[in-house]
Amino acid sequence: MRLLIIIACCLASLNTIAQKINPDDFYGTWRLDKYSDAEQYYHPPKKETGDYITLNEDMTFITVSEGEKTKGTWIYNTNGQYVEFREEKGKREKIFIHFLSEISMVATYDTDEYRTWEVHFVNKK
Amino acid sequence: MKWSVALVCCLISYSAFGQELISLRAVPFTTFTAKNIYVETVLDERKIKNLGEHKNLNDETVALSLISGAEESIEYFYSLTFPQDSLSKPIIIKLRALNVQESNRRMNDGIARAARVHIEMIFCEKVNGELKEIYSIKHNEDAVFDLYDKQNLYATHEKRIRAALEYCMHAFLINYQEIRSTISNPDFKPYRENQRIDTKLGQWFNLVTLKGMQSRYFQGYGISYTGFVDRKKGLIRPYETSLEVTWARDDIAEENGFNEVNAFVFRPELYFFYKRLFRGVYAAGSVNVPIGFELLEDLEGDNSFNFVIGVGASQGLRIIPWQEKGLVLGADVFQQLETSKVYRFDYGVEIVLGMNF
């Protein structure tokens, strides 16, 4: 619970100093780099090494999560500061974007299991 | 005295009709499609024109509303991204729902506070002077906060309204025939083809159920209250409390040297879950601690008292065909270990019948 409060505070403070996100920076292949919480960074578990998200300019995406490949349509919501993935099967997933540059993206998944973690991706152009 | 009563009534009605106005920040958004439309008019078709009543940060109940009404606010918000020009196609939007909600819900091992903006819009164009509905969408814009982070939750209702408006527009543009050709294979389907969405945040079920129990040693009845927030995926963690009245079967009582054995048992849960199998059908499982007492009458007619405590488990099904209100049916098998005078380990079945409201 204490951790949740700290993270909520961090997220709130991130929100107040929100950087302006340039949607062009989204395009490309984002490899899972690490996780973090309020205290430290963590390497992804072995089964997640090699996970990535490819965001294409035609709004299609490909993700590989624990080796499993998914395709669909993605969209960035400027006002909500999140990316929504709509899979071909109809399943939706949402990640809140805290930071985005050409080479780095920090996000939080909108699912309880991962809500307290920040996920760091890198884009090696 | 009369005057003071009247004054108090006035104050109460004043606070009951207190209003807080929300002004949408002017944030244009990025579209990934062509932008050759503009929103000509928004028609607010909601029965209730505000966004709902909420407790503000001073704990006063206020009705939240958009500052210049929903129609004007939304038209202005969209005009920032889609300025009107002679080549753009006018779009008319019917606003069927727009409200703000808050609710508690379980999150992992604790309880979190959830906020939602629920919106329903129908996008129309004018054909020969008549409105033609071309796309409809229902959407929830949800966010989860720490249970005590009321300030951040309250301050961000405005942001979620903007995000919801933006979401609906993206979904419309992707599906709009005149510009959809720019996107390959969109997966944002109109809601009619899509799954149902819950219009209320954390649909909370209240169940009051009666159960008939039959076990190896006992039979009896119970009454339970169960409260839970429905969810399609994952385990639902309900709250349940129940009271049972049971009695040992005649032959079992006699074998143990009693005329009658009656037991009164509460059953607080250690771990309890529902899992939604289909709409209205749930698997249920629990680990619980039966705690109560037995009243025993021996063969000589003397009464005695026995404190019982133990550990129990159950597995079963609940069927809730009507979501709003209606009948609840269920069945369980159960096992328990107890400090009873007539058994240590018992197992049996129970049939559940009740109401949800």
Tab-separated table of C-alpha atoms in Angstrom:
chain	number	residue	atom	x	y	z
A	1	MET	CA	0.000	0.000	0.000
A	2	ARG	CA	2.839	2.385	0.922
A	3	LEU	CA	4.459	1.588	-2.400
A	4	LEU	CA	1.224	2.329	-4.202
A	5	ILE	CA	0.997	5.730	-2.522
A	6	ILE	CA	4.590	6.573	-3.451
A	7	ILE	CA	3.986	5.559	-7.031
A	8	ALA	CA	0.708	7.441	-7.178
A	9	CYS	CA	2.594	10.519	-5.947
A	10	CYS	CA	5.304	9.985	-8.559
A	11	LEU	CA	2.707	9.616	-11.272
A	12	ALA	CA	0.916	12.711	-10.034
A	13	SER	CA	4.141	14.706	-10.070
A	14	LEU	CA	4.988	13.371	-13.509
A	15	ASN	CA	1.590	14.544	-14.582
A	16	THR	CA	2.126	18.080	-13.386
A	17	ILE	CA	5.407	18.412	-15.242
A	18	ALA	CA	4.085	16.503	-18.230
A	19	GLN	CA	6.289	16.947	-21.233
A	20	LYS	CA	4.721	17.630	-24.579
A	21	ILE	CA	4.648	14.394	-26.498
A	22	ASN	CA	5.485	14.408	-30.170
A	23	PRO	CA	3.439	11.587	-31.735
A	24	ASP	CA	6.014	11.152	-34.505
A	25	ASP	CA	8.351	9.742	-31.880
A	26	PHE	CA	6.081	6.716	-31.470
A	27	TYR	CA	6.933	5.180	-34.834
A	28	GLY	CA	9.398	2.334	-34.766
A	29	THR	CA	10.214	-0.772	-32.786
A	30	TRP	CA	10.301	-0.440	-29.003
A	31	ARG	CA	12.239	-3.119	-27.174
A	32	LEU	CA	11.459	-3.870	-23.533
A	33	ASP	CA	14.418	-2.576	-21.564
A	34	LYS	CA	13.560	-2.653	-17.868
A	35	TYR	CA	10.946	-2.141	-15.177
A	36	SER	CA	11.085	0.286	-12.302
A	37	ASP	CA	9.213	1.168	-9.159
A	38	ALA	CA	9.765	4.036	-6.752
A	39	GLU	CA	12.927	2.411	-5.429
A	40	GLN	CA	14.906	0.775	-8.197
A	41	TYR	CA	15.169	-0.696	-11.693
A	42	TYR	CA	14.574	-4.360	-12.501
A	43	HIS	CA	15.657	-6.501	-15.414
A	44	PRO	CA	12.748	-8.124	-17.226
A	45	PRO	CA	12.361	-11.841	-16.501
A	46	LYS	CA	13.980	-14.239	-18.975
A	47	LYS	CA	10.745	-15.127	-20.764
A	48	GLU	CA	10.250	-11.443	-21.567
A	49	THR	CA	13.657	-10.829	-23.107
A	50	GLY	CA	13.059	-10.068	-26.731
A	51	ASP	CA	9.594	-8.591	-26.146
A	52	TYR	CA	8.865	-5.583	-28.315
A	53	ILE	CA	6.178	-3.294	-29.715
A	54	THR	CA	6.302	-2.065	-33.297
A	55	LEU	CA	4.159	1.003	-33.970
A	56	ASN	CA	3.658	1.702	-37.657
A	57	GLU	CA	2.621	4.951	-39.281
A	58	ASP	CA	-0.464	3.316	-40.798
A	59	MET	CA	-1.670	2.792	-37.204
A	60	THR	CA	-1.079	-0.935	-37.204
A	61	PHE	CA	1.041	-2.516	-34.511
A	62	ILE	CA	2.765	-5.777	-33.749
A	63	THR	CA	3.616	-6.751	-30.183
A	64	VAL	CA	5.562	-9.710	-28.936
A	65	SER	CA	4.869	-10.436	-25.292
A	66	GLU	CA	6.478	-13.479	-23.678
A	67	GLY	CA	7.110	-14.735	-27.187
A	68	GLU	CA	3.472	-14.372	-28.250
A	69	LYS	CA	2.783	-12.195	-31.274
A	70	THR	CA	-0.277	-9.928	-31.517
A	71	LYS	CA	-1.409	-7.572	-34.273
A	72	GLY	CA	-3.976	-4.816	-34.464
A	73	THR	CA	-4.610	-1.077	-34.593
A	74	TRP	CA	-3.129	1.486	-32.218
A	75	ILE	CA	-4.037	5.038	-31.472
A	76	TYR	CA	-2.574	7.780	-29.319
A	77	ASN	CA	-4.947	9.788	-27.187
A	78	THR	CA	-3.377	13.213	-26.674
A	79	ASN	CA	-5.721	14.369	-23.938
A	80	GLY	CA	-5.601	11.111	-22.016
A	81	GLN	CA	-1.867	10.685	-22.703
A	82	TYR	CA	-2.209	7.011	-23.491
A	83	VAL	CA	-1.837	4.576	-26.346
A	84	GLU	CA	-4.636	2.114	-26.924
A	85	PHE	CA	-3.965	-1.165	-28.653
A	86	ARG	CA	-6.988	-2.745	-30.267
A	87	GLU	CA	-6.124	-6.307	-31.166
A	88	GLU	CA	-7.579	-8.032	-34.181
A	89	LYS	CA	-9.531	-10.307	-31.841
A	90	GLY	CA	-11.122	-7.240	-30.241
A	91	LYS	CA	-9.124	-7.237	-26.993
A	92	ARG	CA	-8.001	-3.813	-25.822
A	93	GLU	CA	-4.943	-2.767	-23.899
A	94	LYS	CA	-3.970	0.679	-22.737
A	95	ILE	CA	-0.620	2.124	-21.689
A	96	PHE	CA	-0.257	5.536	-20.098
A	97	ILE	CA	2.756	7.380	-21.480
A	98	HIS	CA	4.862	9.219	-18.910
A	99	PHE	CA	7.808	10.042	-21.110
A	100	LEU	CA	8.546	9.818	-24.813
A	101	SER	CA	11.552	10.760	-26.898
A	102	GLU	CA	12.908	9.343	-30.144
A	103	ILE	CA	14.800	6.656	-28.280
A	104	SER	CA	13.058	6.204	-24.953
A	105	MET	CA	9.500	5.560	-23.772
A	106	VAL	CA	8.297	5.129	-20.197
A	107	ALA	CA	4.795	3.800	-19.720
A	108	THR	CA	2.457	2.129	-17.245
A	109	TYR	CA	0.078	-0.649	-18.203
A	110	ASP	CA	-3.547	-0.072	-17.292
A	111	THR	CA	-3.976	-3.425	-15.566
A	112	ASP	CA	-3.974	-3.977	-11.816
A	113	GLU	CA	-1.219	-6.537	-11.940
A	114	TYR	CA	1.243	-4.071	-13.504
A	115	ARG	CA	-0.204	-0.757	-12.388
A	116	THR	CA	2.513	-0.096	-9.838
A	117	TRP	CA	5.354	-0.624	-12.315
A	118	GLU	CA	6.806	1.680	-14.911
A	119	VAL	CA	7.922	-0.044	-18.070
A	120	HIS	CA	10.914	1.310	-19.976
A	121	PHE	CA	11.268	0.765	-23.714
A	122	VAL	CA	14.097	1.740	-26.035
A	123	ASN	CA	13.897	2.425	-29.735
A	124	LYS	CA	17.098	1.529	-31.552
A	125	LYS	CA	16.685	3.196	-34.905
B	1	MET	CA	-38.163	27.757	16.017
B	2	LYS	CA	-40.219	27.610	12.812
B	3	TRP	CA	-37.841	30.101	11.254
B	4	SER	CA	-34.758	28.191	12.223
B	5	VAL	CA	-36.262	24.971	10.759
B	6	ALA	CA	-37.054	26.829	7.527
B	7	LEU	CA	-33.531	28.249	7.459
B	8	VAL	CA	-31.987	24.807	7.933
B	9	CYS	CA	-34.195	23.438	5.133
B	10	CYS	CA	-33.056	26.261	2.850
B	11	LEU	CA	-29.409	25.585	3.610
B	12	ILE	CA	-29.836	21.871	2.972
B	13	SER	CA	-31.562	22.465	-0.355
B	14	TYR	CA	-28.902	25.046	-1.276
B	15	SER	CA	-26.092	22.577	-0.704
B	16	ALA	CA	-28.076	19.789	-2.363
B	17	PHE	CA	-28.332	21.911	-5.477
B	18	GLY	CA	-24.761	23.202	-5.269
B	19	GLN	CA	-23.052	23.150	-8.595
B	20	GLU	CA	-19.454	23.073	-9.729
B	21	LEU	CA	-18.510	23.996	-13.245
B	22	ILE	CA	-15.836	22.276	-15.289
B	23	SER	CA	-14.040	24.166	-18.011
B	24	LEU	CA	-12.362	21.960	-20.606
B	25	ARG	CA	-8.756	22.899	-21.236
B	26	ALA	CA	-8.093	23.877	-24.841
B	27	VAL	CA	-5.939	20.958	-25.965
B	28	PRO	CA	-6.084	20.112	-29.675
B	29	PHE	CA	-5.212	16.526	-30.463
B	30	THR	CA	-3.235	14.652	-33.049
B	31	THR	CA	-5.279	12.781	-35.596
B	32	PHE	CA	-3.799	9.976	-37.574
B	33	THR	CA	-6.327	10.336	-40.344
B	34	ALA	CA	-7.340	13.079	-42.746
B	35	LYS	CA	-9.138	15.925	-41.004
B	36	ASN	CA	-11.684	16.995	-43.588
B	37	ILE	CA	-14.576	17.274	-41.172
B	38	TYR	CA	-15.767	19.767	-38.591
B	39	VAL	CA	-18.358	19.492	-35.849
B	40	GLU	CA	-21.212	21.747	-36.807
B	41	THR	CA	-23.520	21.069	-33.883
B	42	VAL	CA	-23.701	18.980	-30.753
B	43	LEU	CA	-27.201	18.017	-29.662
B	44	ASP	CA	-27.392	17.203	-25.978
B	45	GLU	CA	-30.025	14.463	-25.752
B	46	ARG	CA	-29.283	13.529	-22.159
B	47	LYS	CA	-32.220	13.502	-19.757
B	48	ILE	CA	-30.012	14.864	-17.002
B	49	LYS	CA	-27.889	17.680	-18.327
B	50	ASN	CA	-25.213	17.623	-15.657
B	51	LEU	CA	-22.300	15.191	-15.243
B	52	GLY	CA	-23.577	13.666	-12.030
B	53	GLU	CA	-23.528	14.501	-8.348
B	54	HIS	CA	-20.308	14.089	-6.432
B	55	LYS	CA	-18.711	15.006	-3.165
B	56	ASN	CA	-16.221	17.769	-3.789
B	57	LEU	CA	-12.971	18.218	-1.872
B	58	ASN	CA	-14.881	19.954	0.936
B	59	ASP	CA	-17.106	16.892	1.194
B	60	GLU	CA	-20.138	18.796	-0.125
B	61	THR	CA	-22.444	17.146	-2.637
B	62	VAL	CA	-22.361	19.136	-5.843
B	63	ALA	CA	-23.603	18.606	-9.377
B	64	LEU	CA	-20.762	18.801	-11.876
B	65	SER	CA	-21.507	20.530	-15.168
B	66	LEU	CA	-19.577	21.783	-18.156
B	67	ILE	CA	-19.143	25.524	-17.906
B	68	SER	CA	-21.069	26.681	-20.943
B	69	GLY	CA	-23.235	23.612	-21.253
B	70	ALA	CA	-22.245	20.350	-22.899
B	71	GLU	CA	-23.180	21.431	-26.430
B	72	GLU	CA	-21.103	24.573	-26.561
B	73	SER	CA	-18.159	23.111	-24.595
B	74	ILE	CA	-17.876	20.077	-26.856
B	75	GLU	CA	-18.288	22.082	-30.069
B	76	TYR	CA	-15.496	24.390	-28.930
B	77	PHE	CA	-13.274	21.489	-27.858
B	78	TYR	CA	-13.554	19.823	-31.280
B	79	SER	CA	-13.142	23.111	-33.158
B	80	LEU	CA	-9.586	23.349	-31.808
B	81	THR	CA	-8.639	20.248	-33.770
B	82	PHE	CA	-11.096	20.531	-36.649
B	83	PRO	CA	-11.459	24.179	-37.663
B	84	GLN	CA	-14.351	24.878	-39.992
B	85	ASP	CA	-13.481	25.556	-43.600
B	86	SER	CA	-15.332	25.447	-46.865
B	87	LEU	CA	-13.941	22.030	-47.857
B	88	SER	CA	-14.728	20.295	-44.570
B	89	LYS	CA	-17.761	18.128	-44.145
B	90	PRO	CA	-20.121	19.179	-41.333
B	91	ILE	CA	-20.786	16.513	-38.711
B	92	ILE	CA	-23.576	16.645	-36.167
B	93	ILE	CA	-23.129	14.790	-32.894
B	94	LYS	CA	-25.952	13.529	-30.711
B	95	LEU	CA	-24.770	13.263	-27.138
B	96	ARG	CA	-26.659	10.392	-25.544
B	97	ALA	CA	-24.611	10.082	-22.356
B	98	LEU	CA	-21.837	11.956	-20.630
B	99	ASN	CA	-21.269	11.500	-16.936
B	100	VAL	CA	-18.580	11.245	-14.320
B	101	GLN	CA	-18.441	8.358	-11.853
B	102	GLU	CA	-16.419	7.269	-8.851
B	103	SER	CA	-16.381	4.004	-6.961
B	104	ASN	CA	-14.275	1.849	-4.702
B	105	ARG	CA	-12.996	-1.394	-6.008
B	106	ARG	CA	-10.655	-4.125	-5.007
B	107	MET	CA	-7.161	-3.850	-6.427
B	108	ASN	CA	-4.708	-6.643	-5.806
B	109	ASP	CA	-4.734	-7.062	-1.995
B	110	GLY	CA	-6.174	-3.660	-1.216
B	111	ILE	CA	-8.951	-1.332	-2.220
B	112	ALA	CA	-8.432	1.400	-4.798
B	113	ARG	CA	-10.608	4.256	-5.944
B	114	ALA	CA	-11.700	4.181	-9.566
B	115	ALA	CA	-12.949	7.084	-11.667
B	116	ARG	CA	-14.811	6.922	-14.933
B	117	VAL	CA	-16.182	9.165	-17.624
B	118	HIS	CA	-18.921	7.355	-19.506
B	119	ILE	CA	-19.882	8.727	-22.898
B	120	GLU	CA	-22.236	7.729	-25.686
B	121	MET	CA	-22.239	9.621	-28.960
B	122	ILE	CA	-23.901	9.246	-32.314
B	123	PHE	CA	-22.150	10.884	-35.250
B	124	CYS	CA	-24.499	12.089	-37.979
B	125	GLU	CA	-24.304	13.832	-41.304
B	126	LYS	CA	-27.007	15.739	-43.114
B	127	VAL	CA	-28.426	14.030	-46.183
B	128	ASN	CA	-31.064	16.041	-48.054
B	129	GLY	CA	-31.631	18.141	-44.971
B	130	GLU	CA	-32.217	15.109	-42.732
B	131	LEU	CA	-29.894	13.736	-40.079
B	132	LYS	CA	-28.432	10.368	-40.969
B	133	GLU	CA	-26.737	8.404	-38.179
B	134	ILE	CA	-23.425	7.083	-39.413
B	135	TYR	CA	-21.511	5.930	-36.365
B	136	SER	CA	-22.317	5.338	-32.745
B	137	ILE	CA	-19.997	4.674	-29.872
B	138	LYS	CA	-20.147	4.029	-26.140
B	139	HIS	CA	-16.923	4.491	-24.274
B	140	ASN	CA	-15.577	4.488	-20.722
B	141	GLU	CA	-12.546	6.518	-19.822
B	142	ASP	CA	-11.273	4.924	-16.624
B	143	ALA	CA	-8.467	5.645	-14.206
B	144	VAL	CA	-7.412	4.098	-10.903
B	145	PHE	CA	-6.132	6.008	-7.896
B	146	ASP	CA	-4.953	5.360	-4.427
B	147	LEU	CA	-7.976	5.044	-2.134
B	148	TYR	CA	-7.135	8.312	-0.350
B	149	ASP	CA	-5.967	10.286	-3.387
B	150	LYS	CA	-9.251	12.123	-3.705
B	151	GLN	CA	-7.619	15.368	-4.755
B	152	ASN	CA	-5.876	13.934	-7.802
B	153	LEU	CA	-8.931	11.926	-8.773
B	154	TYR	CA	-11.248	14.920	-8.508
B	155	ALA	CA	-8.870	17.246	-10.349
B	156	THR	CA	-8.560	14.867	-13.297
B	157	HIS	CA	-12.258	14.402	-14.108
B	158	GLU	CA	-11.798	17.215	-16.611
B	159	LYS	CA	-8.870	15.473	-18.283
B	160	ARG	CA	-10.852	12.246	-18.652
B	161	ILE	CA	-13.742	14.118	-20.268
B	162	ARG	CA	-11.318	15.495	-22.866
B	163	ALA	CA	-9.779	12.062	-23.364
B	164	ALA	CA	-13.248	10.521	-23.813
B	165	LEU	CA	-14.231	13.136	-26.405
B	166	GLU	CA	-10.982	12.568	-28.235
B	167	TYR	CA	-11.416	8.797	-28.127
B	168	CYS	CA	-14.878	8.932	-29.673
B	169	MET	CA	-13.629	11.183	-32.461
B	170	HIS	CA	-10.689	8.883	-33.265
B	171	ALA	CA	-12.995	5.876	-33.371
B	172	PHE	CA	-15.428	7.727	-35.635
B	173	LEU	CA	-12.747	8.963	-38.034
B	174	ILE	CA	-11.243	5.516	-38.387
B	175	ASN	CA	-14.631	4.091	-39.302
B	176	TYR	CA	-15.879	6.996	-41.390
B	177	GLN	CA	-16.180	5.736	-44.944
B	178	GLU	CA	-14.972	8.948	-46.520
B	179	ILE	CA	-11.576	8.835	-44.854
B	180	ARG	CA	-11.119	5.278	-43.712
B	181	SER	CA	-9.229	4.392	-46.839
B	182	THR	CA	-6.145	6.011	-45.328
B	183	ILE	CA	-5.972	3.351	-42.635
B	184	SER	CA	-5.432	-0.279	-43.252
B	185	ASN	CA	-7.673	-2.738	-41.490
B	186	PRO	CA	-9.090	-0.758	-38.552
B	187	ASP	CA	-9.977	-2.699	-35.442
B	188	PHE	CA	-12.107	0.056	-33.895
B	189	LYS	CA	-15.546	-1.315	-34.617
B	190	PRO	CA	-18.840	0.466	-33.908
B	191	TYR	CA	-20.115	-0.619	-30.524
B	192	ARG	CA	-23.063	-2.578	-31.862
B	193	GLU	CA	-20.684	-5.071	-33.336
B	194	ASN	CA	-18.553	-4.972	-30.272
B	195	GLN	CA	-18.809	-6.320	-26.761
B	196	ARG	CA	-21.261	-4.709	-24.384
B	197	ILE	CA	-19.711	-2.157	-22.131
B	198	ASP	CA	-20.699	-1.467	-18.564
B	199	THR	CA	-22.243	1.963	-18.380
B	200	LYS	CA	-21.823	2.047	-14.643
B	201	LEU	CA	-18.487	1.946	-12.970
B	202	GLY	CA	-17.898	-1.207	-11.005
B	203	GLN	CA	-21.295	-2.740	-11.276
B	204	TRP	CA	-21.832	-3.701	-7.689
B	205	PHE	CA	-23.987	-6.731	-6.994
B	206	ASN	CA	-25.811	-7.228	-3.708
B	207	LEU	CA	-26.960	-10.781	-3.187
B	208	VAL	CA	-29.089	-12.037	-0.344
B	209	THR	CA	-29.363	-15.771	-0.514
B	210	LEU	CA	-30.840	-18.624	1.454
B	211	LYS	CA	-29.226	-22.011	1.375
B	212	GLY	CA	-30.348	-25.470	2.236
B	213	MET	CA	-27.521	-27.689	3.479
B	214	GLN	CA	-27.233	-31.407	3.652
B	215	SER	CA	-24.064	-33.061	4.922
B	216	ARG	CA	-22.889	-36.395	6.214
B	217	TYR	CA	-23.778	-35.439	9.801
B	218	PHE	CA	-25.895	-32.317	9.617
B	219	GLN	CA	-28.671	-30.598	7.774
B	220	GLY	CA	-29.887	-27.041	7.985
B	221	TYR	CA	-30.337	-23.610	6.506
B	222	GLY	CA	-28.280	-20.504	6.069
B	223	ILE	CA	-28.661	-16.901	5.032
B	224	SER	CA	-25.870	-14.947	3.351
B	225	TYR	CA	-25.104	-11.476	2.134
B	226	THR	CA	-22.613	-11.210	-0.752
B	227	GLY	CA	-21.347	-8.002	-2.331
B	228	PHE	CA	-19.071	-7.856	-5.339
B	229	VAL	CA	-18.036	-5.799	-8.313
B	230	ASP	CA	-18.564	-7.709	-11.517
B	231	ARG	CA	-15.684	-8.099	-13.895
B	232	LYS	CA	-15.285	-10.081	-17.045
B	233	LYS	CA	-11.676	-11.069	-16.640
B	234	GLY	CA	-9.751	-12.375	-13.710
B	235	LEU	CA	-11.007	-13.324	-10.293
B	236	ILE	CA	-13.733	-11.394	-8.555
B	237	ARG	CA	-13.138	-10.999	-4.827
B	238	PRO	CA	-16.518	-10.661	-3.173
B	239	TYR	CA	-17.312	-9.829	0.393
B	240	GLU	CA	-19.581	-12.350	2.089
B	241	THR	CA	-21.032	-12.936	5.495
B	242	SER	CA	-23.419	-15.693	6.462
B	243	LEU	CA	-25.262	-17.250	9.351
B	244	GLU	CA	-26.215	-20.905	9.466
B	245	VAL	CA	-28.553	-22.864	11.654
B	246	THR	CA	-27.993	-26.588	11.467
B	247	TRP	CA	-28.967	-29.685	13.392
B	248	ALA	CA	-27.463	-33.152	13.563
B	249	ARG	CA	-29.436	-35.868	11.850
B	250	ASP	CA	-31.422	-37.949	14.369
B	251	ASP	CA	-29.432	-41.160	13.938
B	252	ILE	CA	-26.103	-39.283	14.133
B	253	ALA	CA	-27.150	-37.452	17.316
B	254	GLU	CA	-28.223	-40.679	18.934
B	255	GLU	CA	-25.006	-42.487	17.980
B	256	ASN	CA	-23.123	-39.733	19.781
B	257	GLY	CA	-25.304	-39.909	22.864
B	258	PHE	CA	-27.570	-36.912	22.257
B	259	ASN	CA	-31.235	-36.337	21.653
B	260	GLU	CA	-30.626	-33.141	19.754
B	261	VAL	CA	-27.649	-31.138	18.501
B	262	ASN	CA	-28.320	-27.665	17.129
B	263	ALA	CA	-25.559	-25.425	15.809
B	264	PHE	CA	-25.419	-21.700	15.027
B	265	VAL	CA	-22.456	-20.754	12.882
B	266	PHE	CA	-21.039	-17.592	11.285
B	267	ARG	CA	-18.658	-18.076	8.421
B	268	PRO	CA	-16.151	-15.253	7.867
B	269	GLU	CA	-14.093	-15.726	4.715
B	270	LEU	CA	-10.361	-16.229	4.640
B	271	TYR	CA	-10.310	-16.310	0.871
B	272	PHE	CA	-13.273	-16.116	-1.428
B	273	PHE	CA	-13.525	-15.706	-5.153
B	274	TYR	CA	-15.952	-15.706	-8.022
B	275	LYS	CA	-14.836	-16.320	-11.567
B	276	ARG	CA	-17.097	-15.229	-14.362
B	277	LEU	CA	-17.565	-18.160	-16.733
B	278	PHE	CA	-20.204	-16.589	-18.941
B	279	ARG	CA	-22.434	-13.585	-18.579
B	280	GLY	CA	-24.468	-14.285	-15.438
B	281	VAL	CA	-22.669	-17.528	-14.553
B	282	TYR	CA	-19.907	-17.590	-11.949
B	283	ALA	CA	-17.735	-20.267	-10.445
B	284	ALA	CA	-17.395	-19.720	-6.689
B	285	GLY	CA	-14.775	-20.960	-4.283
B	286	SER	CA	-13.948	-20.191	-0.689
B	287	VAL	CA	-11.822	-20.980	2.314
B	288	ASN	CA	-13.594	-19.932	5.490
B	289	VAL	CA	-13.597	-20.120	9.258
B	290	PRO	CA	-16.857	-21.472	10.704
B	291	ILE	CA	-17.274	-20.070	14.196
B	292	GLY	CA	-20.240	-20.460	16.542
B	293	PHE	CA	-21.746	-22.785	19.106
B	294	GLU	CA	-23.681	-26.018	19.495
B	295	LEU	CA	-26.578	-26.544	21.889
B	296	LEU	CA	-26.675	-30.176	22.883
B	297	GLU	CA	-29.385	-32.140	24.654
B	298	ASP	CA	-28.230	-35.535	25.909
B	299	LEU	CA	-30.379	-38.661	26.245
B	300	GLU	CA	-31.261	-37.717	29.852
B	301	GLY	CA	-32.586	-34.358	28.660
B	302	ASP	CA	-29.703	-32.287	30.075
B	303	ASN	CA	-28.549	-29.348	27.999
B	304	SER	CA	-24.968	-28.334	27.353
B	305	PHE	CA	-23.108	-25.811	25.258
B	306	ASN	CA	-20.111	-26.307	22.965
B	307	PHE	CA	-18.038	-23.616	21.284
B	308	VAL	CA	-17.204	-24.550	17.684
B	309	ILE	CA	-14.507	-23.251	15.423
B	310	GLY	CA	-12.906	-24.794	12.380
B	311	VAL	CA	-11.848	-24.387	8.833
B	312	GLY	CA	-14.019	-24.955	5.784
B	313	ALA	CA	-13.896	-24.862	2.017
B	314	SER	CA	-16.524	-24.762	-0.698
B	315	GLN	CA	-16.712	-24.983	-4.461
B	316	GLY	CA	-19.750	-24.235	-6.571
B	317	LEU	CA	-21.653	-22.194	-9.117
B	318	ARG	CA	-23.787	-19.049	-8.997
B	319	ILE	CA	-26.252	-18.160	-11.714
B	320	ILE	CA	-27.414	-14.541	-11.876
B	321	PRO	CA	-29.491	-14.297	-15.058
B	322	TRP	CA	-30.671	-10.695	-14.541
B	323	GLN	CA	-28.014	-8.108	-13.884
B	324	GLU	CA	-30.124	-5.323	-12.420
B	325	LYS	CA	-32.471	-7.246	-10.174
B	326	GLY	CA	-33.686	-10.774	-9.995
B	327	LEU	CA	-33.198	-14.351	-9.058
B	328	VAL	CA	-29.949	-15.960	-7.943
B	329	LEU	CA	-29.446	-19.708	-8.086
B	330	GLY	CA	-26.492	-21.735	-6.972
B	331	ALA	CA	-25.080	-24.981	-5.690
B	332	ASP	CA	-21.939	-25.835	-3.723
B	333	VAL	CA	-20.104	-28.786	-2.338
B	334	PHE	CA	-18.361	-28.109	0.956
B	335	GLN	CA	-15.912	-29.663	3.353
B	336	GLN	CA	-15.150	-28.666	6.926
B	337	LEU	CA	-13.050	-29.523	9.925
B	338	GLU	CA	-14.718	-28.422	13.169
B	339	THR	CA	-14.608	-28.765	16.970
B	340	SER	CA	-18.098	-30.251	16.948
B	341	LYS	CA	-19.209	-32.828	19.537
B	342	VAL	CA	-20.447	-35.123	16.789
B	343	TYR	CA	-17.783	-34.912	14.099
B	344	ARG	CA	-14.333	-33.699	13.204
B	345	PHE	CA	-14.579	-33.803	9.415
B	346	ASP	CA	-17.771	-33.286	7.473
B	347	TYR	CA	-18.717	-32.801	3.853
B	348	GLY	CA	-21.919	-32.113	1.976
B	349	VAL	CA	-23.850	-30.109	-0.555
B	350	GLU	CA	-25.835	-26.897	-0.410
B	351	ILE	CA	-28.445	-25.403	-2.712
B	352	VAL	CA	-28.587	-21.616	-2.910
B	353	LEU	CA	-31.595	-19.495	-3.796
B	354	GLY	CA	-31.836	-15.741	-3.490
B	355	MET	CA	-32.163	-12.284	-4.963
B	356	ASN	CA	-29.790	-9.730	-6.386
B	357	PHE	CA	-30.569	-6.033	-6.139
